[in-house]
Amino acid sequence: MSHKPTRETKPSDWKVIDAFFTAALDAKENGEMSDEQYKYWVTHFVGLANNEGIENVLDAMNTVLGETPIKWSM
């Protein structure tokens, strides 16, 4: 398995990551998604980071955050 080159995570990256997981946790707590859906999103982005790198994670998170309303279904 080949991995994308790594780079240091920037403060602006953490803002996107925090915003995504804050929105996801709020959705879970408000009943907009199940525990299983929440676990899916967490493991999806862990796997994406491992296999594709932080840039792809940030792009995907920004895409989801840009949806109105966010579509949490799998």
Short mmCIF file of C-alpha atoms in Angstrom, two decimals:
data_model
loop_
_atom_site.label_atom_id
_atom_site.label_comp_id
_atom_site.label_asym_id
_atom_site.label_seq_id
_atom_site.Cartn_x
_atom_site.Cartn_y
_atom_site.Cartn_z
CA MET A 1 0.00 0.00 0.00
CA SER A 2 1.47 3.35 -0.92
CA HIS A 3 0.79 6.43 1.11
CA LYS A 4 0.61 10.02 -0.03
CA PRO A 5 3.44 12.24 1.14
CA THR A 6 2.75 13.65 4.57
CA ARG A 7 2.83 17.27 5.58
CA GLU A 8 2.50 19.09 8.85
CA THR A 9 -1.09 19.88 9.78
CA LYS A 10 -1.67 23.65 9.78
CA PRO A 11 -3.85 25.60 12.23
CA SER A 12 -6.30 26.31 9.39
CA ASP A 13 -6.59 22.55 8.80
CA TRP A 14 -7.63 22.02 12.41
CA LYS A 15 -10.37 24.64 12.03
CA VAL A 16 -11.93 22.59 9.21
CA ILE A 17 -11.51 19.31 11.10
CA ASP A 18 -13.00 20.81 14.29
CA ALA A 19 -15.91 22.35 12.36
CA PHE A 20 -16.68 19.04 10.67
CA PHE A 21 -16.64 16.95 13.84
CA THR A 22 -18.54 19.61 15.80
CA ALA A 23 -21.28 19.54 13.15
CA ALA A 24 -21.27 15.74 13.11
CA LEU A 25 -21.46 15.46 16.90
CA ASP A 26 -24.27 18.04 17.01
CA ALA A 27 -26.16 16.04 14.37
CA LYS A 28 -25.67 12.84 16.36
CA GLU A 29 -26.83 14.46 19.60
CA ASN A 30 -29.86 16.02 17.86
CA GLY A 31 -30.93 12.68 16.38
CA GLU A 32 -30.08 13.66 12.80
CA MET A 33 -27.77 10.66 12.54
CA SER A 34 -27.40 7.36 14.36
CA ASP A 35 -24.41 6.14 16.33
CA GLU A 36 -23.58 3.88 13.39
CA GLN A 37 -23.60 6.79 10.96
CA TYR A 38 -21.33 8.79 13.28
CA LYS A 39 -18.88 5.88 13.52
CA TYR A 40 -18.96 5.61 9.72
CA TRP A 41 -17.95 9.26 9.28
CA VAL A 42 -15.14 8.99 11.84
CA THR A 43 -13.69 5.81 10.35
CA HIS A 44 -14.19 7.11 6.80
CA PHE A 45 -11.99 10.13 7.44
CA VAL A 46 -9.39 8.17 9.41
CA GLY A 47 -9.08 5.78 6.47
CA LEU A 48 -9.04 8.61 3.94
CA ALA A 49 -6.27 10.38 5.86
CA ASN A 50 -4.26 7.17 6.03
CA ASN A 51 -4.65 6.29 2.37
CA GLU A 52 -5.02 9.60 0.56
CA GLY A 53 -3.55 12.29 2.81
CA ILE A 54 -4.79 15.34 4.67
CA GLU A 55 -5.54 17.38 1.54
CA ASN A 56 -8.21 14.90 0.44
CA VAL A 57 -9.65 14.81 3.96
CA LEU A 58 -9.93 18.59 4.05
CA ASP A 59 -11.47 18.72 0.58
CA ALA A 60 -14.07 16.10 1.54
CA MET A 61 -14.87 17.77 4.86
CA ASN A 62 -15.28 21.16 3.17
CA THR A 63 -17.60 19.56 0.61
CA VAL A 64 -19.79 18.08 3.33
CA LEU A 65 -19.78 21.32 5.35
CA GLY A 66 -20.81 23.24 2.23
CA GLU A 67 -24.02 21.23 1.81
CA THR A 68 -27.21 22.89 3.00
CA PRO A 69 -28.55 21.00 4.79
CA ILE A 70 -25.72 18.54 5.39
CA LYS A 71 -26.66 15.08 4.13
CA TRP A 72 -25.38 12.77 6.87
CA SER A 73 -26.86 9.57 5.42
CA MET A 74 -24.42 6.93 4.25
#
